[in-house]
Amino acid sequence: MGKKDKKKKKNVDPNKKSELQAKKAAKADKSALKRLAKESRNAGDKTDGADAVNAEQPAAGDLDALIASFQTNRVADAQDDAVTEHLLPNGTYPPPRANFSLHSLEGSGSGSGSGDWVLFGGEYYNGQENSVYNDCFHCASKRTQNEDTGTTPSASTWTRYQQDTAPHPRCAHSSFAYRNELYVWGGEIATSSQFFHH
């Protein structure tokens, strides 16, 4: 019978272990800076990686300037964030789609349960190509009081909302409507040319 190799467990000093981890982290940071410098040179930017990293960290005296810049950008973003409404002609509806989100807007229109809906995103396969949408539609149902059957919808109008800062096209996502806002997250883009999970 042969000897069994018994591996001796190395008792590593915790200080040496932390030093080793610090060296590995420093090496990773150094390679990341080199990669950043190379990418910036390839993009035509002549700053080196260390300057790019330091530029992200504002100096202590520049806090007021940073806050003023943020407020200016926020005002500009709000102006660019304008929502355009397009009323669809009577009798027309949003294009067909699957894997979209549809929410009832409680308290909109003539009171709770008014029949207003908001539809976002989805996908449509026409037999050759899969299209993924990021459009948002609002359906406002007008209701009439019918004495025999109660309240019944008489007509509905669809409005398409467009916004430059709308979420990317997606299907199979999650969303909810709260206080006249639609919150969207997750989902995927699944076309013949790309596949991406949000």
Coordinates of N, CA and C in Angstrom, one line a residue:
M1 N 0.8 -1.2 0.0 CA 0.0 0.0 0.0 C 0.9 1.2 0.0
G2 N 0.4 2.2 -0.7 CA 1.2 3.4 -0.8 C 0.9 4.4 0.3
K3 N 1.8 5.3 0.4 CA 1.5 6.4 1.4 C 0.4 7.3 0.9
K4 N -0.4 7.7 1.8 CA -1.4 8.7 1.5 C -0.8 10.1 1.7
D5 N -1.0 10.9 0.7 CA -0.6 12.3 0.8 C -1.5 13.0 1.6
K6 N -1.0 13.6 2.7 CA -1.8 14.4 3.5 C -1.4 15.8 3.3
K7 N -2.4 16.6 2.8 CA -2.1 18.0 2.5 C -2.0 18.7 3.9
K8 N -1.0 19.5 4.0 CA -0.9 20.3 5.2 C -1.6 21.6 5.0
K9 N -2.5 21.9 5.9 CA -3.2 23.1 5.9 C -2.2 24.2 6.2
K10 N -2.2 25.2 5.4 CA -1.4 26.4 5.7 C -2.1 27.3 6.6
N11 N -1.5 27.6 7.7 CA -2.0 28.6 8.6 C -1.6 30.0 8.1
V12 N -2.5 30.7 7.4 CA -2.2 31.9 6.8 C -2.5 33.0 7.9
D13 N -1.5 33.9 8.0 CA -1.7 35.0 9.0 C -2.7 35.9 8.4
P14 N -3.7 36.4 9.2 CA -4.8 37.3 8.7 C -4.2 38.6 8.1
N15 N -3.1 39.1 8.7 CA -2.5 40.3 8.1 C -1.9 40.1 6.7
K16 N -1.3 38.9 6.5 CA -0.7 38.6 5.2 C -1.9 38.4 4.2
K17 N -3.0 37.8 4.7 CA -4.1 37.6 3.8 C -4.7 38.9 3.3
S18 N -4.8 39.9 4.3 CA -5.4 41.2 3.9 C -4.4 41.9 3.0
E19 N -3.1 41.8 3.2 CA -2.1 42.4 2.3 C -2.2 41.8 0.9
L20 N -2.4 40.5 0.8 CA -2.5 39.9 -0.5 C -3.7 40.4 -1.2
Q21 N -4.8 40.5 -0.5 CA -6.1 41.0 -1.1 C -5.9 42.4 -1.5
A22 N -5.2 43.2 -0.8 CA -5.0 44.6 -1.1 C -4.1 44.7 -2.4
K23 N -3.1 43.8 -2.5 CA -2.2 43.8 -3.7 C -3.1 43.5 -4.9
K24 N -3.9 42.5 -4.8 CA -4.8 42.1 -5.9 C -5.7 43.2 -6.3
A25 N -6.3 43.9 -5.3 CA -7.2 45.0 -5.7 C -6.4 46.1 -6.3
A26 N -5.2 46.4 -5.9 CA -4.4 47.5 -6.5 C -4.0 47.1 -7.9
K27 N -3.7 45.8 -8.2 CA -3.4 45.4 -9.5 C -4.6 45.5 -10.4
A28 N -5.8 45.1 -9.9 CA -7.0 45.3 -10.7 C -7.3 46.7 -11.0
D29 N -7.1 47.6 -10.1 CA -7.3 49.0 -10.3 C -6.3 49.6 -11.4
K30 N -5.1 49.1 -11.3 CA -4.1 49.6 -12.2 C -4.4 49.1 -13.6
S31 N -4.9 47.9 -13.8 CA -5.2 47.4 -15.1 C -6.5 48.1 -15.6
A32 N -7.4 48.4 -14.7 CA -8.6 49.1 -15.1 C -8.2 50.5 -15.6
L33 N -7.3 51.2 -14.9 CA -6.8 52.5 -15.4 C -6.1 52.4 -16.8
K34 N -5.3 51.4 -17.0 CA -4.7 51.2 -18.3 C -5.8 51.0 -19.4
R35 N -6.8 50.2 -19.1 CA -7.8 49.9 -20.0 C -8.6 51.2 -20.3
L36 N -8.9 52.0 -19.3 CA -9.6 53.3 -19.5 C -8.8 54.2 -20.3
A37 N -7.5 54.3 -20.0 CA -6.6 55.2 -20.8 C -6.5 54.8 -22.3
K38 N -6.5 53.5 -22.5 CA -6.4 52.9 -23.9 C -7.7 53.3 -24.6
E39 N -8.9 53.1 -23.9 CA -10.2 53.4 -24.5 C -10.3 54.8 -24.8
S40 N -9.8 55.7 -23.9 CA -10.0 57.1 -24.2 C -9.1 57.6 -25.3
R41 N -7.9 57.0 -25.5 CA -7.0 57.3 -26.6 C -7.7 56.8 -27.9
N42 N -8.3 55.7 -27.9 CA -9.0 55.1 -29.1 C -10.1 56.0 -29.5
A43 N -10.8 56.6 -28.5 CA -11.9 57.5 -28.8 C -11.5 58.9 -29.2
G44 N -10.2 59.2 -29.2 CA -9.7 60.5 -29.6 C -9.5 61.4 -28.4
D45 N -9.8 61.0 -27.2 CA -9.6 61.8 -26.0 C -8.1 61.6 -25.6
K46 N -7.4 62.6 -25.4 CA -5.9 62.5 -25.1 C -5.6 62.5 -23.6
T47 N -6.7 62.4 -22.7 CA -6.4 62.4 -21.3 C -6.1 61.0 -20.9
D48 N -5.2 60.8 -19.9 CA -4.9 59.5 -19.5 C -5.9 59.0 -18.4
G49 N -5.9 57.7 -18.1 CA -6.9 57.1 -17.3 C -7.0 57.8 -15.9
A50 N -5.8 58.1 -15.3 CA -5.8 58.7 -14.0 C -6.5 60.0 -14.0
D51 N -6.3 60.9 -15.1 CA -7.0 62.1 -15.1 C -8.5 61.9 -15.2
A52 N -8.9 60.9 -16.0 CA -10.3 60.6 -16.1 C -11.0 60.2 -14.8
V53 N -10.2 59.4 -14.0 CA -10.8 59.0 -12.7 C -10.8 60.2 -11.8
N54 N -9.8 61.0 -11.8 CA -9.7 62.2 -10.9 C -10.8 63.2 -11.3
A55 N -11.1 63.3 -12.6 CA -12.1 64.3 -13.1 C -13.5 63.9 -12.5
E56 N -13.8 62.7 -12.2 CA -15.1 62.3 -11.7 C -15.2 62.7 -10.3
Q57 N -14.2 63.0 -9.5 CA -14.2 63.4 -8.2 C -14.0 64.9 -8.1
P58 N -15.1 65.7 -7.8 CA -15.0 67.1 -7.7 C -14.2 67.6 -6.5
A59 N -13.5 68.7 -6.7 CA -12.7 69.3 -5.6 C -13.7 69.8 -4.5
A60 N -13.2 70.0 -3.3 CA -14.1 70.4 -2.2 C -14.7 71.8 -2.4
G61 N -13.9 72.7 -3.1 CA -14.4 74.1 -3.3 C -15.4 74.2 -4.4
D62 N -15.5 73.1 -5.2 CA -16.4 73.2 -6.4 C -17.8 72.7 -6.1
L63 N -18.1 72.5 -4.9 CA -19.5 72.0 -4.5 C -20.6 72.9 -5.0
D64 N -20.4 74.2 -4.8 CA -21.5 75.1 -5.2 C -21.6 75.1 -6.7
A65 N -20.5 75.1 -7.4 CA -20.6 75.0 -8.9 C -21.2 73.7 -9.3
L66 N -20.9 72.6 -8.7 CA -21.5 71.3 -9.0 C -23.0 71.3 -8.8
I67 N -23.5 71.9 -7.7 CA -24.9 72.0 -7.4 C -25.6 72.9 -8.5
A68 N -25.0 74.0 -8.8 CA -25.5 74.9 -9.8 C -25.6 74.2 -11.2
S69 N -24.6 73.5 -11.5 CA -24.6 72.7 -12.8 C -25.7 71.7 -12.8
F70 N -25.9 71.0 -11.7 CA -26.9 70.0 -11.6 C -28.3 70.6 -11.7
Q71 N -28.5 71.7 -11.1 CA -29.8 72.4 -11.2 C -30.1 72.9 -12.7
T72 N -29.0 73.4 -13.3 CA -29.2 73.8 -14.7 C -29.5 72.6 -15.6
N73 N -28.8 71.5 -15.4 CA -29.0 70.3 -16.2 C -30.4 69.8 -16.0
R74 N -30.9 69.9 -14.7 CA -32.2 69.4 -14.4 C -33.3 70.2 -15.1
V75 N -33.1 71.5 -15.2 CA -34.1 72.3 -15.9 C -34.1 72.0 -17.4
A76 N -32.9 71.8 -17.9 CA -32.8 71.5 -19.4 C -33.4 70.1 -19.6
D77 N -33.2 69.2 -18.7 CA -33.8 67.8 -18.9 C -35.3 67.9 -18.8
A78 N -35.8 68.7 -18.0 CA -37.3 68.9 -17.8 C -37.8 69.4 -19.1
Q79 N -37.1 70.4 -19.7 CA -37.6 70.9 -21.0 C -37.5 69.9 -22.1
D80 N -36.5 69.1 -22.1 CA -36.3 68.1 -23.2 C -37.3 66.9 -22.9
D81 N -37.8 66.8 -21.7 CA -38.6 65.7 -21.4 C -40.1 65.9 -21.7
A82 N -40.4 66.8 -22.6 CA -41.8 67.1 -22.9 C -42.5 65.9 -23.5
V83 N -43.7 65.7 -23.1 CA -44.5 64.6 -23.6 C -45.4 65.1 -24.7
T84 N -45.4 64.4 -25.9 CA -46.3 64.8 -27.0 C -47.5 63.8 -27.0
E85 N -48.7 64.4 -27.2 CA -49.9 63.5 -27.2 C -50.4 63.5 -28.7
H86 N -50.7 62.3 -29.1 CA -51.3 62.1 -30.4 C -52.6 61.4 -30.3
L87 N -53.8 62.0 -30.5 CA -55.1 61.4 -30.4 C -55.3 60.5 -31.7
L88 N -55.6 59.2 -31.4 CA -55.9 58.3 -32.5 C -57.3 58.6 -33.1
P89 N -57.5 58.5 -34.4 CA -58.8 58.7 -34.9 C -59.8 57.8 -34.4
N90 N -61.1 58.2 -34.3 CA -62.1 57.3 -33.7 C -62.1 56.0 -34.5
G91 N -62.3 54.9 -33.7 CA -62.4 53.6 -34.2 C -61.1 52.9 -34.5
T92 N -60.0 53.6 -34.2 CA -58.6 53.0 -34.3 C -58.1 52.7 -33.0
Y93 N -57.2 51.7 -33.0 CA -56.6 51.2 -31.7 C -55.1 51.1 -31.9
P94 N -54.4 50.8 -30.8 CA -53.0 50.6 -30.9 C -52.7 49.4 -31.7
P95 N -51.5 49.3 -32.4 CA -51.2 48.1 -33.2 C -51.2 46.8 -32.3
P96 N -51.5 45.7 -32.9 CA -51.5 44.4 -32.1 C -50.2 44.1 -31.5
R97 N -50.2 43.5 -30.3 CA -49.0 43.2 -29.6 C -49.3 42.1 -28.5
A98 N -48.2 41.6 -28.0 CA -48.3 40.6 -26.9 C -47.2 41.0 -25.9
N99 N -47.3 40.4 -24.7 CA -46.3 40.7 -23.6 C -46.2 42.1 -23.3
F100 N -47.2 42.9 -23.2 CA -47.3 44.3 -22.9 C -47.8 44.4 -21.4
S101 N -47.8 45.7 -20.9 CA -48.4 45.9 -19.6 C -49.6 46.8 -19.8
L102 N -50.7 46.5 -19.1 CA -51.9 47.2 -19.2 C -52.4 47.4 -17.8
H103 N -52.7 48.7 -17.4 CA -53.1 49.0 -16.1 C -54.4 49.8 -16.1
S104 N -55.3 49.6 -15.2 CA -56.5 50.4 -14.9 C -56.1 51.6 -14.1
L105 N -56.5 52.7 -14.5 CA -56.2 54.0 -13.8 C -57.4 54.3 -12.9
E106 N -57.3 53.9 -11.6 CA -58.3 54.2 -10.7 C -58.4 55.6 -10.3
G107 N -59.6 56.1 -10.2 CA -59.8 57.5 -9.8 C -59.6 58.5 -11.0
S108 N -59.4 58.0 -12.2 CA -59.2 59.0 -13.3 C -60.6 59.2 -13.9
G109 N -60.7 60.3 -14.6 CA -61.9 60.5 -15.3 C -63.1 60.9 -14.4
S110 N -64.2 60.1 -14.5 CA -65.4 60.4 -13.8 C -65.5 59.8 -12.4
G111 N -64.3 59.3 -11.9 CA -64.4 58.7 -10.5 C -63.7 57.4 -10.5
S112 N -63.7 56.7 -9.4 CA -63.1 55.5 -9.2 C -63.6 54.4 -10.1
G113 N -62.7 53.7 -10.8 CA -63.2 52.6 -11.7 C -63.8 53.2 -12.9
S114 N -63.3 54.3 -13.4 CA -63.9 55.0 -14.6 C -63.7 54.2 -15.9
G115 N -62.8 53.2 -15.9 CA -62.6 52.5 -17.2 C -61.4 53.0 -18.0
D116 N -60.6 53.9 -17.4 CA -59.4 54.4 -18.1 C -58.3 53.4 -18.0
W117 N -57.5 53.2 -19.1 CA -56.4 52.2 -19.1 C -55.2 52.9 -19.6
V118 N -54.0 52.3 -19.3 CA -52.7 52.7 -19.8 C -52.0 51.4 -20.3
L119 N -51.5 51.5 -21.5 CA -50.8 50.3 -22.1 C -49.4 50.7 -22.5
F120 N -48.4 49.9 -22.2 CA -47.0 50.2 -22.5 C -46.3 49.0 -23.0
G121 N -45.5 49.3 -24.1 CA -44.6 48.3 -24.6 C -45.2 47.1 -25.3
G122 N -44.5 46.0 -25.3 CA -45.0 44.8 -25.9 C -44.2 44.4 -27.2
E123 N -44.6 43.3 -27.8 CA -43.9 42.9 -29.0 C -45.0 42.3 -30.0
Y124 N -44.6 42.3 -31.2 CA -45.5 41.7 -32.3 C -44.6 41.0 -33.3
Y125 N -45.0 39.8 -33.6 CA -44.3 39.0 -34.6 C -45.2 38.8 -35.8
N126 N -44.7 39.3 -37.0 CA -45.6 39.3 -38.2 C -45.3 38.1 -39.1
G127 N -44.6 37.1 -38.6 CA -44.3 35.9 -39.4 C -42.9 36.0 -39.9
Q128 N -42.2 37.1 -39.9 CA -40.9 37.2 -40.4 C -40.0 38.0 -39.4
E129 N -40.5 39.0 -38.8 CA -39.7 39.9 -37.9 C -40.5 40.1 -36.6
N130 N -39.8 40.1 -35.5 CA -40.4 40.5 -34.2 C -40.1 41.9 -33.9
S131 N -41.1 42.7 -33.7 CA -41.0 44.1 -33.4 C -41.3 44.3 -31.9
V132 N -40.4 45.1 -31.2 CA -40.6 45.4 -29.8 C -40.9 46.9 -29.7
Y133 N -41.9 47.3 -28.8 CA -42.3 48.7 -28.7 C -42.0 49.3 -27.4
N134 N -41.9 50.6 -27.4 CA -41.8 51.4 -26.2 C -42.8 52.5 -26.2
D135 N -43.9 52.3 -26.9 CA -44.9 53.4 -26.9 C -45.9 53.2 -25.8
C136 N -46.6 54.3 -25.4 CA -47.5 54.3 -24.3 C -48.8 54.8 -24.8
F137 N -49.9 54.1 -24.6 CA -51.2 54.5 -25.0 C -52.1 54.7 -23.8
H138 N -53.0 55.7 -23.8 CA -54.0 55.9 -22.8 C -55.4 55.7 -23.4
C139 N -56.2 54.9 -22.8 CA -57.6 54.7 -23.3 C -58.5 55.3 -22.3
A140 N -59.3 56.3 -22.8 CA -60.3 57.0 -22.0 C -61.6 56.5 -22.4
S141 N -62.3 55.7 -21.6 CA -63.6 55.2 -21.9 C -64.7 56.1 -21.4
K142 N -65.6 56.5 -22.3 CA -66.7 57.3 -21.9 C -67.9 56.3 -21.5
R143 N -68.5 56.6 -20.4 CA -69.5 55.7 -20.0 C -70.9 56.4 -20.0
T144 N -71.9 55.6 -20.3 CA -73.3 56.2 -20.2 C -74.1 55.4 -19.2
Q145 N -75.1 56.0 -18.7 CA -75.9 55.3 -17.7 C -77.1 54.6 -18.4
N146 N -77.1 53.3 -18.4 CA -78.2 52.5 -19.0 C -79.1 52.0 -17.9
E147 N -80.4 52.4 -17.9 CA -81.2 52.0 -16.8 C -81.4 50.5 -16.7
D148 N -81.4 49.8 -17.8 CA -81.6 48.3 -17.7 C -80.4 47.5 -17.3
T149 N -79.2 47.9 -17.8 CA -78.0 47.1 -17.5 C -77.0 47.8 -16.6
G150 N -77.3 49.0 -16.2 CA -76.3 49.8 -15.4 C -75.4 50.6 -16.3
T151 N -74.2 50.8 -15.9 CA -73.3 51.6 -16.6 C -72.6 50.8 -17.7
T152 N -72.6 51.3 -18.9 CA -72.0 50.6 -20.0 C -71.1 51.5 -20.8
P153 N -70.0 51.0 -21.3 CA -69.1 51.9 -22.1 C -69.8 52.2 -23.5
S154 N -69.8 53.5 -23.9 CA -70.4 53.9 -25.1 C -69.3 54.1 -26.2
A155 N -68.1 54.6 -25.8 CA -67.1 54.9 -26.8 C -65.8 55.0 -26.0
S156 N -64.7 54.8 -26.7 CA -63.4 55.0 -26.1 C -62.5 55.7 -27.0
T157 N -61.6 56.6 -26.5 CA -60.6 57.2 -27.3 C -59.2 56.8 -26.9
W158 N -58.3 56.6 -27.8 CA -57.0 56.2 -27.5 C -56.0 57.4 -27.8
T159 N -55.1 57.7 -26.9 CA -54.1 58.7 -27.1 C -52.8 58.1 -27.0
R160 N -51.9 58.4 -27.9 CA -50.5 57.9 -27.9 C -49.6 58.9 -27.3
Y161 N -48.8 58.6 -26.3 CA -47.9 59.5 -25.7 C -46.5 59.2 -26.2
Q162 N -45.7 60.2 -26.6 CA -44.3 60.1 -27.1 C -43.5 61.0 -26.2
Q163 N -42.3 60.5 -25.9 CA -41.4 61.2 -25.0 C -40.0 60.8 -25.4
D164 N -39.1 61.8 -25.5 CA -37.7 61.4 -25.9 C -37.0 60.6 -24.9
T165 N -37.4 60.7 -23.6 CA -36.7 60.0 -22.5 C -37.5 58.8 -22.1
A166 N -38.4 58.3 -22.9 CA -39.2 57.1 -22.6 C -38.2 55.9 -22.4
P167 N -38.6 54.9 -21.6 CA -37.8 53.7 -21.5 C -37.6 53.0 -22.8
H168 N -36.5 52.3 -22.9 CA -36.2 51.5 -24.1 C -37.3 50.6 -24.5
P169 N -37.4 50.2 -25.8 CA -38.4 49.2 -26.1 C -38.2 47.9 -25.3
R170 N -39.3 47.3 -24.9 CA -39.2 46.1 -24.1 C -40.6 45.4 -24.1
C171 N -40.5 44.1 -23.8 CA -41.6 43.2 -23.7 C -41.4 42.4 -22.5
A172 N -42.4 41.7 -22.0 CA -42.3 40.8 -20.8 C -41.7 41.6 -19.6
H173 N -42.1 42.8 -19.4 CA -41.6 43.6 -18.3 C -42.6 43.7 -17.2
S174 N -42.2 44.4 -16.1 CA -43.1 44.6 -15.0 C -43.4 46.1 -14.9
S175 N -44.6 46.5 -14.5 CA -44.9 47.9 -14.3 C -46.0 48.1 -13.4
F176 N -46.2 49.3 -12.9 CA -47.4 49.6 -12.1 C -47.7 51.1 -12.3
A177 N -48.9 51.5 -12.1 CA -49.3 52.9 -12.2 C -49.7 53.4 -10.8
Y178 N -49.1 54.5 -10.5 CA -49.4 55.1 -9.2 C -49.4 56.6 -9.3
R179 N -50.4 57.3 -8.9 CA -50.5 58.7 -8.9 C -50.2 59.3 -10.2
N180 N -50.8 58.9 -11.3 CA -50.7 59.4 -12.6 C -49.2 59.2 -13.2
E181 N -48.5 58.3 -12.6 CA -47.2 57.9 -13.1 C -47.1 56.4 -13.4
L182 N -46.4 56.1 -14.5 CA -46.2 54.7 -14.8 C -44.8 54.3 -14.6
Y183 N -44.6 53.3 -13.7 CA -43.2 52.8 -13.4 C -43.0 51.5 -14.1
V184 N -41.9 51.5 -14.9 CA -41.6 50.3 -15.7 C -40.2 49.8 -15.3
W185 N -40.0 48.5 -15.2 CA -38.7 47.9 -15.0 C -38.6 46.5 -15.6
G186 N -37.4 46.1 -15.8 CA -37.2 44.7 -16.3 C -37.6 44.6 -17.8
G187 N -37.9 43.3 -18.1 CA -38.3 43.0 -19.5 C -37.1 42.7 -20.4
E188 N -37.4 42.6 -21.7 CA -36.4 42.2 -22.6 C -36.7 42.7 -24.0
I189 N -35.6 42.8 -24.8 CA -35.7 43.1 -26.2 C -35.4 41.8 -26.9
A190 N -36.3 41.3 -27.7 CA -36.1 40.0 -28.4 C -36.5 40.2 -29.9
T191 N -35.5 40.6 -30.7 CA -35.7 40.7 -32.1 C -34.7 39.8 -32.8
S192 N -34.8 39.7 -34.1 CA -33.8 38.8 -34.9 C -32.4 39.3 -34.8
S193 N -32.2 40.6 -34.6 CA -30.9 41.2 -34.6 C -30.3 41.3 -33.2
Q194 N -31.1 41.3 -32.1 CA -30.6 41.5 -30.8 C -31.5 40.8 -29.7
F195 N -30.9 40.5 -28.6 CA -31.6 39.9 -27.5 C -30.9 40.5 -26.2
F196 N -31.8 41.2 -25.4 CA -31.2 41.9 -24.3 C -32.2 41.9 -23.2
H197 N -31.8 41.6 -21.9 CA -32.6 41.6 -20.7 C -32.3 42.9 -20.0
H198 N -33.4 43.6 -19.6 CA -33.2 44.9 -18.8 C -33.1 44.5 -17.4

